[in-house]
Amino acid sequence: MNEILSTLASIISAENSILPWEKLAPSQQQPIQLAINPENTPSCIVYPHTQAELSAVMATAYQNKWTVLPCGNGSKLSWGGISKNIDIVVSTTRINNLIEHAVGDLTITVEAGMNFSQIQAILAQNQQTLGLDPAFPEYATMGGIVSTADTGSLRQRYNSIRDQLLGITFVRTDGKIAKAGGRVVKNVAGYDLMKLLTGAFGTLGIISQVTFRVYPLPTASTTVLFTGEADAISQAATIIRSSELTPIKADLLSNQLVSSLGLEAKHGLIIQFQSTQESVNEQLNRSLDIGKKLDLKFSVYEDEHELNLWQQLPEKIHDGDHNSLITCKIGVLPTAAMEVIDQVKLGLIHISSGLGMVQLENKNQILALRQLCESNSGFLTVLSAPMEVKKGLDIWGYSSNALSIMQGIKKQFDSNLILSPGRFINGI
């Protein structure tokens, strides 16, 4: 352990860039402990300040066959599998510069350690925004968002992270720097590499820089929340899904999630429209007509009430402590979304993609809901859960036939198996 510290000190000399594990505050240790086997602790956490330093750290780890757990601020380290025998933790939080904001081209290039909320503040100065709605937006870094493919409810309008990511730079396990894509919207080079790294949970390389397309910030916004019986809510979702309406968010809500908002405990359908004021008013009125025909109750939210509402929803599902509750990502056919959401207390499902987030209470609930999702051409992946739950369960539940391909890709990108071991499907 002393050898690791002394070797790293010869690479990074800046003060407080290498912190021994035993000197970390409990608040610094906690997110890391949620991602690693408690029987083993890393020697230290390393904070490279530049991409070159990150490259040197990885090259040294590769030569010495040290296992590495990459992270940003650690807000999503509780997601994914449990890593074993981690030697060093590498944080990208100090690799956090704005590289380029091409306002006219609607693109932004930032280093991976920059916080999502900070980027949104920069974009807002030019009336622009990212089409992402990740968990823990105040803490989430762009590298972590890409690594976990955490799009959020804005997927309804802007599709997935893979659809918005234009370019990526990452450090390979041998320390070499690789790039894919570029900084323009029409660039298609490196397409496969960007897709591979998105959602790979840091098992193929450490992301150091990303380029995203951005969007004009709408001038008006309104949200309507319908509540009612399951059949009527399901009908409303089907009608809206096949209509000419263009909501940026549209989610089915479980009854307890609706109840937690202070409304009658029935199922809910929440829809947000953003555009010009005229377009928002027209779409709101048309959606209200649909709700009235189905005898649904509704509440309309604007301004700070709307902002508060959309902040509350993910906070009620995601575990702020990261280790006391079970949070899962699910996917089903959109036509089966109501059947699935009816089986959970806290959860939401996007009406078009069929993807959603749910909070469960025990292993039996996980297995039962996974079976229901799989019977509807879907899946259930456990993101955050107590350590004992993760140890006694296949958190990914992957049963398709691409495992050998995934293992082959892992071997090609990380032949020494030093990067985030155990974090991905089947212990990859």
Short mmCIF file of C-alpha atoms in Angstrom, two decimals:
data_model
loop_
_atom_site.label_atom_id
_atom_site.label_comp_id
_atom_site.label_asym_id
_atom_site.label_seq_id
_atom_site.Cartn_x
_atom_site.Cartn_y
_atom_site.Cartn_z
CA MET A 1 0.00 0.00 0.00
CA ASN A 2 2.85 2.42 0.79
CA GLU A 3 4.40 1.46 -2.53
CA ILE A 4 1.22 2.46 -4.36
CA LEU A 5 1.11 5.83 -2.60
CA SER A 6 4.76 6.62 -3.26
CA THR A 7 4.48 5.62 -6.91
CA LEU A 8 1.41 7.82 -7.43
CA ALA A 9 3.10 10.71 -5.62
CA SER A 10 5.81 10.68 -8.28
CA ILE A 11 3.12 11.25 -10.92
CA ILE A 12 0.85 13.77 -9.19
CA SER A 13 2.53 16.23 -6.89
CA ALA A 14 -0.28 18.72 -6.29
CA GLU A 15 -1.41 19.05 -2.68
CA ASN A 16 -4.36 16.88 -1.58
CA SER A 17 -4.38 14.98 -4.90
CA ILE A 18 -3.70 11.60 -3.29
CA LEU A 19 -5.61 10.84 -0.12
CA PRO A 20 -4.87 7.61 1.78
CA TRP A 21 -8.00 5.63 2.58
CA GLU A 22 -7.55 5.86 6.34
CA LYS A 23 -7.36 9.66 6.14
CA LEU A 24 -10.60 10.05 4.20
CA ALA A 25 -13.56 11.53 6.05
CA PRO A 26 -16.56 9.18 6.48
CA SER A 27 -18.49 11.26 3.93
CA GLN A 28 -15.72 10.56 1.39
CA GLN A 29 -15.56 6.86 2.20
CA GLN A 30 -19.29 6.19 2.17
CA PRO A 31 -20.06 6.36 -1.58
CA ILE A 32 -16.99 4.23 -2.34
CA GLN A 33 -17.98 1.63 0.27
CA LEU A 34 -21.28 1.18 -1.56
CA ALA A 35 -19.43 0.01 -4.68
CA ILE A 36 -16.80 -2.32 -3.22
CA ASN A 37 -16.63 -5.51 -1.22
CA PRO A 38 -16.50 -4.44 2.45
CA GLU A 39 -13.80 -7.06 3.13
CA ASN A 40 -11.36 -5.02 1.04
CA THR A 41 -10.56 -1.32 1.00
CA PRO A 42 -8.55 0.65 -1.57
CA SER A 43 -5.23 2.18 -0.68
CA CYS A 44 -6.26 5.69 -1.66
CA ILE A 45 -8.36 7.97 -3.82
CA VAL A 46 -6.54 9.87 -6.56
CA TYR A 47 -7.61 13.23 -8.01
CA PRO A 48 -5.84 13.89 -11.35
CA HIS A 49 -6.06 17.53 -12.42
CA THR A 50 -5.60 17.01 -16.15
CA GLN A 51 -6.24 14.40 -18.78
CA ALA A 52 -2.46 13.90 -19.01
CA GLU A 53 -2.27 13.09 -15.29
CA LEU A 54 -5.20 10.70 -15.63
CA SER A 55 -3.38 9.02 -18.49
CA ALA A 56 -0.21 8.65 -16.41
CA VAL A 57 -2.14 7.19 -13.47
CA MET A 58 -3.81 4.59 -15.69
CA ALA A 59 -0.54 3.70 -17.42
CA THR A 60 1.04 3.07 -14.02
CA ALA A 61 -1.94 1.04 -12.84
CA TYR A 62 -1.74 -1.02 -16.02
CA GLN A 63 1.97 -1.72 -15.57
CA ASN A 64 1.48 -2.74 -11.94
CA LYS A 65 -1.86 -4.50 -12.52
CA TRP A 66 -3.59 -2.36 -9.90
CA THR A 67 -7.37 -2.57 -10.00
CA VAL A 68 -9.07 0.81 -10.47
CA LEU A 69 -12.53 2.11 -9.58
CA PRO A 70 -13.27 5.33 -11.52
CA CYS A 71 -15.82 7.85 -10.30
CA GLY A 72 -16.85 11.49 -10.38
CA ASN A 73 -18.54 12.83 -7.27
CA GLY A 74 -19.70 9.32 -6.38
CA SER A 75 -23.44 10.10 -6.60
CA LYS A 76 -24.07 6.87 -8.56
CA LEU A 77 -21.35 4.58 -7.16
CA SER A 78 -24.14 2.74 -5.36
CA TRP A 79 -25.47 1.72 -8.80
CA GLY A 80 -24.18 -1.46 -10.41
CA GLY A 81 -22.39 -4.52 -9.10
CA ILE A 82 -19.93 -4.84 -6.25
CA SER A 83 -16.26 -4.50 -7.16
CA LYS A 84 -13.65 -6.67 -5.47
CA ASN A 85 -10.06 -5.99 -4.44
CA ILE A 86 -9.91 -2.38 -5.63
CA ASP A 87 -6.41 -0.94 -5.24
CA ILE A 88 -7.09 2.72 -6.08
CA VAL A 89 -10.10 4.94 -6.68
CA VAL A 90 -9.65 7.55 -9.41
CA SER A 91 -11.93 10.60 -9.31
CA THR A 92 -12.34 12.93 -12.30
CA THR A 93 -13.90 15.76 -10.31
CA ARG A 94 -10.85 18.02 -10.79
CA ILE A 95 -10.82 17.42 -14.55
CA ASN A 96 -13.72 19.82 -14.92
CA ASN A 97 -13.06 22.55 -17.49
CA LEU A 98 -15.35 23.93 -20.15
CA ILE A 99 -13.57 23.21 -23.43
CA GLU A 100 -15.90 24.87 -25.91
CA HIS A 101 -19.47 26.12 -26.07
CA ALA A 102 -20.31 26.57 -29.75
CA VAL A 103 -23.49 28.59 -29.28
CA GLY A 104 -24.33 28.82 -32.98
CA ASP A 105 -23.64 25.13 -33.63
CA LEU A 106 -25.69 24.05 -30.58
CA THR A 107 -22.89 21.96 -29.08
CA ILE A 108 -20.91 22.00 -25.86
CA THR A 109 -17.66 20.21 -25.00
CA VAL A 110 -16.70 19.76 -21.36
CA GLU A 111 -14.36 17.66 -19.29
CA ALA A 112 -15.94 14.68 -17.59
CA GLY A 113 -15.68 15.98 -14.03
CA MET A 114 -17.88 19.03 -14.57
CA ASN A 115 -21.17 18.98 -12.68
CA PHE A 116 -24.38 18.74 -14.66
CA SER A 117 -25.96 21.69 -12.83
CA GLN A 118 -22.92 23.83 -13.59
CA ILE A 119 -23.22 23.10 -17.31
CA GLN A 120 -26.91 23.94 -17.30
CA ALA A 121 -26.12 27.29 -15.69
CA ILE A 122 -23.56 28.05 -18.41
CA LEU A 123 -26.00 27.09 -21.16
CA ALA A 124 -28.84 29.11 -19.63
CA GLN A 125 -26.81 32.29 -20.13
CA ASN A 126 -27.32 31.75 -23.86
CA GLN A 127 -30.89 30.44 -23.58
CA GLN A 128 -29.81 26.84 -24.20
CA THR A 129 -30.12 23.57 -22.31
CA LEU A 130 -29.04 19.92 -22.24
CA GLY A 131 -31.77 17.39 -23.00
CA LEU A 132 -30.98 15.33 -19.91
CA ASP A 133 -32.72 14.91 -16.57
CA PRO A 134 -30.33 12.80 -14.45
CA ALA A 135 -30.63 11.70 -10.84
CA PHE A 136 -28.88 13.87 -8.26
CA PRO A 137 -28.35 16.78 -10.73
CA GLU A 138 -26.48 18.92 -8.20
CA TYR A 139 -23.76 16.30 -7.78
CA ALA A 140 -23.79 14.23 -10.97
CA THR A 141 -20.80 14.72 -13.27
CA MET A 142 -21.00 14.35 -17.02
CA GLY A 143 -18.69 11.33 -16.98
CA GLY A 144 -20.91 9.58 -14.45
CA ILE A 145 -24.09 10.44 -16.36
CA VAL A 146 -22.69 8.93 -19.56
CA SER A 147 -21.23 5.89 -17.77
CA THR A 148 -24.62 5.04 -16.25
CA ALA A 149 -26.71 6.17 -19.27
CA ASP A 150 -28.85 8.27 -16.93
CA THR A 151 -31.19 10.26 -19.19
CA GLY A 152 -34.30 10.71 -17.02
CA SER A 153 -37.80 11.77 -18.03
CA LEU A 154 -36.57 14.06 -20.82
CA ARG A 155 -36.01 10.91 -22.87
CA GLN A 156 -39.63 11.43 -23.98
CA ARG A 157 -38.54 14.36 -26.15
CA TYR A 158 -34.77 14.13 -26.60
CA ASN A 159 -34.22 10.34 -26.71
CA SER A 160 -31.28 8.65 -25.01
CA ILE A 161 -27.78 9.82 -24.10
CA ARG A 162 -26.45 7.81 -27.05
CA ASP A 163 -28.61 9.94 -29.36
CA GLN A 164 -27.29 13.22 -27.93
CA LEU A 165 -23.60 12.39 -27.48
CA LEU A 166 -21.55 13.73 -30.40
CA GLY A 167 -18.00 13.06 -29.26
CA ILE A 168 -16.07 11.40 -26.48
CA THR A 169 -12.50 11.23 -25.23
CA PHE A 170 -11.44 8.53 -22.82
CA VAL A 171 -8.33 7.07 -21.25
CA ARG A 172 -7.81 3.41 -22.00
CA THR A 173 -6.70 0.97 -19.35
CA ASP A 174 -3.12 1.14 -20.69
CA GLY A 175 -3.12 4.92 -20.24
CA LYS A 176 -3.42 5.85 -23.90
CA ILE A 177 -5.93 8.55 -24.85
CA ALA A 178 -8.57 7.66 -27.43
CA LYS A 179 -11.25 9.75 -29.15
CA ALA A 180 -14.46 9.08 -31.04
CA GLY A 181 -16.89 11.40 -32.78
CA GLY A 182 -16.28 15.14 -32.84
CA ARG A 183 -17.70 18.54 -32.00
CA VAL A 184 -20.26 18.97 -34.77
CA VAL A 185 -23.82 17.68 -34.96
CA LYS A 186 -23.37 15.78 -38.25
CA ASN A 187 -20.18 13.98 -37.24
CA VAL A 188 -20.66 10.20 -37.29
CA ALA A 189 -17.07 9.00 -36.82
CA GLY A 190 -16.52 6.81 -33.78
CA TYR A 191 -20.21 6.00 -33.49
CA ASP A 192 -19.70 2.53 -32.00
CA LEU A 193 -17.18 3.63 -29.37
CA MET A 194 -19.54 6.25 -27.99
CA LYS A 195 -22.32 3.70 -27.74
CA LEU A 196 -20.05 1.16 -26.06
CA LEU A 197 -18.86 3.54 -23.35
CA THR A 198 -22.36 4.86 -22.63
CA GLY A 199 -23.85 2.73 -19.89
CA ALA A 200 -20.70 0.61 -19.44
CA PHE A 201 -20.32 1.64 -15.77
CA GLY A 202 -16.65 2.51 -16.19
CA THR A 203 -15.58 -0.99 -17.22
CA LEU A 204 -14.06 -0.15 -20.63
CA GLY A 205 -12.23 3.13 -20.05
CA ILE A 206 -12.34 6.34 -18.02
CA ILE A 207 -14.24 9.10 -19.78
CA SER A 208 -12.32 12.38 -19.72
CA GLN A 209 -14.22 14.64 -22.14
CA VAL A 210 -17.62 14.68 -23.85
CA THR A 211 -19.39 16.71 -26.53
CA PHE A 212 -23.17 17.00 -26.45
CA ARG A 213 -25.70 18.61 -28.70
CA VAL A 214 -27.71 21.27 -26.87
CA TYR A 215 -31.15 22.72 -27.47
CA PRO A 216 -32.79 26.16 -27.37
CA LEU A 217 -34.33 26.88 -23.99
CA PRO A 218 -38.12 27.03 -24.48
CA THR A 219 -39.85 30.29 -23.66
CA ALA A 220 -42.86 28.72 -21.94
CA SER A 221 -43.50 25.63 -19.84
CA THR A 222 -46.54 24.02 -18.21
CA THR A 223 -47.20 20.67 -16.55
CA VAL A 224 -50.50 18.88 -16.11
CA LEU A 225 -50.98 15.97 -13.72
CA PHE A 226 -53.98 13.72 -14.36
CA THR A 227 -55.23 11.37 -11.64
CA GLY A 228 -57.83 8.65 -11.84
CA GLU A 229 -58.49 4.95 -12.14
CA ALA A 230 -55.92 2.74 -13.83
CA ASP A 231 -57.98 2.01 -16.96
CA ALA A 232 -58.72 5.68 -17.63
CA ILE A 233 -55.10 6.73 -17.04
CA SER A 234 -53.91 3.95 -19.36
CA GLN A 235 -56.34 5.08 -22.06
CA ALA A 236 -55.14 8.68 -21.73
CA ALA A 237 -51.52 7.55 -22.11
CA THR A 238 -52.39 5.53 -25.23
CA ILE A 239 -54.24 8.46 -26.81
CA ILE A 240 -51.45 10.95 -26.06
CA ARG A 241 -48.77 8.53 -27.25
CA SER A 242 -50.46 8.23 -30.66
CA SER A 243 -51.53 11.87 -30.95
CA GLU A 244 -49.79 14.88 -32.50
CA LEU A 245 -48.99 16.28 -29.06
CA THR A 246 -45.26 16.72 -28.37
CA PRO A 247 -44.67 16.70 -24.60
CA ILE A 248 -41.05 16.82 -23.43
CA LYS A 249 -41.91 14.58 -20.45
CA ALA A 250 -44.78 12.12 -20.05
CA ASP A 251 -44.75 9.55 -17.23
CA LEU A 252 -47.16 7.15 -15.59
CA LEU A 253 -47.05 7.49 -11.80
CA SER A 254 -47.82 4.86 -9.18
CA ASN A 255 -50.60 5.53 -6.69
CA GLN A 256 -48.30 6.08 -3.70
CA LEU A 257 -46.16 8.48 -5.71
CA VAL A 258 -49.30 10.47 -6.53
CA SER A 259 -50.33 10.34 -2.88
CA SER A 260 -46.91 11.62 -1.77
CA LEU A 261 -47.61 14.78 -3.76
CA GLY A 262 -50.63 15.51 -1.56
CA LEU A 263 -53.21 14.27 -4.08
CA GLU A 264 -55.78 11.52 -3.85
CA ALA A 265 -54.02 8.14 -3.98
CA LYS A 266 -54.88 7.07 -7.51
CA HIS A 267 -52.76 6.46 -10.53
CA GLY A 268 -51.31 9.46 -12.28
CA LEU A 269 -50.17 10.65 -15.68
CA ILE A 270 -47.86 13.66 -15.63
CA ILE A 271 -47.14 15.59 -18.83
CA GLN A 272 -44.90 18.60 -19.40
CA PHE A 273 -45.14 20.85 -22.45
CA GLN A 274 -42.39 23.29 -23.39
CA SER A 275 -42.34 25.52 -26.46
CA THR A 276 -43.68 28.94 -27.33
CA GLN A 277 -46.51 30.18 -25.14
CA GLU A 278 -49.06 29.69 -27.93
CA SER A 279 -47.99 26.11 -28.55
CA VAL A 280 -47.96 25.26 -24.84
CA ASN A 281 -51.47 26.69 -24.37
CA GLU A 282 -52.82 24.79 -27.36
CA GLN A 283 -51.29 21.46 -26.32
CA LEU A 284 -52.41 21.90 -22.72
CA ASN A 285 -56.00 22.54 -23.82
CA ARG A 286 -55.98 19.50 -26.10
CA SER A 287 -54.62 17.28 -23.34
CA LEU A 288 -57.23 18.62 -20.91
CA ASP A 289 -59.95 17.71 -23.41
CA ILE A 290 -58.62 14.14 -23.43
CA GLY A 291 -58.65 14.04 -19.63
CA LYS A 292 -62.19 15.41 -19.38
CA LYS A 293 -63.54 12.81 -21.81
CA LEU A 294 -62.07 10.10 -19.59
CA ASP A 295 -63.38 11.73 -16.40
CA LEU A 296 -59.90 12.34 -15.01
CA LYS A 297 -59.08 14.92 -12.37
CA PHE A 298 -56.22 17.27 -13.15
CA SER A 299 -53.90 19.86 -11.66
CA VAL A 300 -51.91 22.38 -13.69
CA TYR A 301 -48.45 23.54 -12.53
CA GLU A 302 -46.44 26.53 -13.69
CA ASP A 303 -43.39 28.58 -12.66
CA GLU A 304 -41.79 27.57 -9.33
CA HIS A 305 -44.61 25.09 -8.55
CA GLU A 306 -43.75 23.22 -11.74
CA LEU A 307 -40.03 23.23 -10.93
CA ASN A 308 -40.68 21.93 -7.42
CA LEU A 309 -42.93 19.17 -8.73
CA TRP A 310 -40.33 17.79 -11.15
CA GLN A 311 -37.63 18.00 -8.48
CA GLN A 312 -39.76 16.04 -6.02
CA LEU A 313 -40.55 13.07 -8.25
CA PRO A 314 -37.04 11.59 -8.65
CA GLU A 315 -36.15 12.49 -5.06
CA LYS A 316 -39.03 10.35 -3.82
CA ILE A 317 -37.88 7.34 -5.86
CA HIS A 318 -34.09 7.57 -5.64
CA ASP A 319 -32.46 6.77 -2.33
CA GLY A 320 -30.70 9.86 -1.02
CA ASP A 321 -28.68 7.70 1.38
CA HIS A 322 -27.82 5.29 -1.48
CA ASN A 323 -27.81 2.23 0.75
CA SER A 324 -31.07 1.83 2.64
CA LEU A 325 -33.64 1.33 -0.13
CA ILE A 326 -33.89 -0.71 -3.32
CA THR A 327 -34.07 1.35 -6.50
CA CYS A 328 -34.48 -0.38 -9.86
CA LYS A 329 -34.49 0.56 -13.51
CA ILE A 330 -37.14 -1.24 -15.53
CA GLY A 331 -38.23 -1.52 -19.13
CA VAL A 332 -41.43 -2.95 -20.60
CA LEU A 333 -43.56 -2.63 -23.66
CA PRO A 334 -45.36 0.73 -23.34
CA THR A 335 -48.68 -1.08 -23.69
CA ALA A 336 -47.88 -3.05 -20.51
CA ALA A 337 -46.69 -0.06 -18.48
CA MET A 338 -49.88 0.32 -16.45
CA GLU A 339 -49.93 -3.36 -15.51
CA VAL A 340 -46.38 -3.02 -14.19
CA ILE A 341 -46.77 0.33 -12.41
CA ASP A 342 -49.85 -1.10 -10.68
CA GLN A 343 -47.55 -3.58 -8.87
CA VAL A 344 -45.32 -1.00 -7.16
CA LYS A 345 -45.84 1.64 -4.51
CA LEU A 346 -43.30 4.18 -5.74
CA GLY A 347 -42.43 4.34 -9.40
CA LEU A 348 -42.80 6.00 -12.78
CA ILE A 349 -42.63 4.77 -16.37
CA HIS A 350 -42.15 6.86 -19.50
CA ILE A 351 -45.19 6.31 -21.71
CA SER A 352 -43.30 6.13 -25.02
CA SER A 353 -40.10 4.22 -24.22
CA GLY A 354 -41.52 1.98 -21.48
CA LEU A 355 -38.44 2.73 -19.34
CA GLY A 356 -38.88 3.69 -15.73
CA MET A 357 -37.66 3.79 -12.15
CA VAL A 358 -39.23 1.99 -9.21
CA GLN A 359 -38.52 1.64 -5.51
CA LEU A 360 -38.98 -1.82 -3.99
CA GLU A 361 -38.79 -3.27 -0.48
CA ASN A 362 -37.26 -6.77 -0.65
CA LYS A 363 -35.80 -9.53 -2.80
CA ASN A 364 -39.16 -11.23 -3.35
CA GLN A 365 -40.59 -8.05 -4.86
CA ILE A 366 -37.57 -7.78 -7.16
CA LEU A 367 -37.98 -11.31 -8.48
CA ALA A 368 -41.74 -11.00 -8.96
CA LEU A 369 -41.54 -7.68 -10.78
CA ARG A 370 -38.61 -8.89 -12.89
CA GLN A 371 -40.68 -11.86 -14.01
CA LEU A 372 -43.57 -9.54 -14.94
CA CYS A 373 -41.27 -7.21 -16.88
CA GLU A 374 -39.62 -10.07 -18.74
CA SER A 375 -43.02 -11.52 -19.68
CA ASN A 376 -43.71 -8.17 -21.35
CA SER A 377 -40.45 -8.10 -23.36
CA GLY A 378 -38.71 -6.05 -20.71
CA PHE A 379 -36.14 -6.16 -17.93
CA LEU A 380 -35.46 -5.15 -14.34
CA THR A 381 -32.02 -4.06 -13.15
CA VAL A 382 -31.27 -3.31 -9.51
CA LEU A 383 -29.38 -0.02 -9.26
CA SER A 384 -29.10 0.85 -5.58
CA ALA A 385 -29.71 -1.62 -2.74
CA PRO A 386 -28.30 -2.68 0.63
CA MET A 387 -25.10 -4.72 0.29
CA GLU A 388 -26.71 -7.93 1.55
CA VAL A 389 -29.41 -7.68 -1.12
CA LYS A 390 -26.88 -7.24 -3.91
CA LYS A 391 -24.75 -10.12 -2.66
CA GLY A 392 -27.69 -12.53 -2.74
CA LEU A 393 -29.10 -11.57 -6.11
CA ASP A 394 -28.24 -11.21 -9.78
CA ILE A 395 -28.81 -7.47 -9.91
CA TRP A 396 -28.71 -7.26 -13.72
CA GLY A 397 -30.99 -10.21 -14.48
CA TYR A 398 -29.58 -10.45 -17.99
CA SER A 399 -30.73 -13.56 -19.86
CA SER A 400 -30.15 -12.76 -23.55
CA ASN A 401 -27.44 -14.21 -25.76
CA ALA A 402 -24.91 -11.34 -26.03
CA LEU A 403 -22.91 -12.16 -22.89
CA SER A 404 -20.04 -13.75 -24.80
CA ILE A 405 -19.82 -10.66 -26.99
CA MET A 406 -19.71 -8.41 -23.92
CA GLN A 407 -16.98 -10.54 -22.37
CA GLY A 408 -15.00 -10.37 -25.60
CA ILE A 409 -15.28 -6.58 -25.72
CA LYS A 410 -14.19 -6.35 -22.09
CA LYS A 411 -11.14 -8.52 -22.78
CA GLN A 412 -10.19 -6.41 -25.78
CA PHE A 413 -10.54 -3.10 -23.92
CA ASP A 414 -9.21 -4.34 -20.57
CA SER A 415 -7.10 -7.48 -21.00
CA ASN A 416 -5.81 -7.32 -17.41
CA LEU A 417 -9.34 -6.88 -15.99
CA ILE A 418 -8.24 -3.97 -13.81
CA LEU A 419 -11.04 -1.47 -14.48
CA SER A 420 -14.19 -1.59 -12.33
CA PRO A 421 -14.08 -5.39 -11.93
CA GLY A 422 -17.48 -6.81 -11.06
CA ARG A 423 -19.50 -3.67 -11.77
CA PHE A 424 -21.22 -4.84 -14.94
CA ILE A 425 -23.28 -7.80 -16.13
CA ASN A 426 -22.09 -11.23 -14.98
CA GLY A 427 -19.23 -9.69 -13.01
CA ILE A 428 -17.62 -7.99 -16.04
#
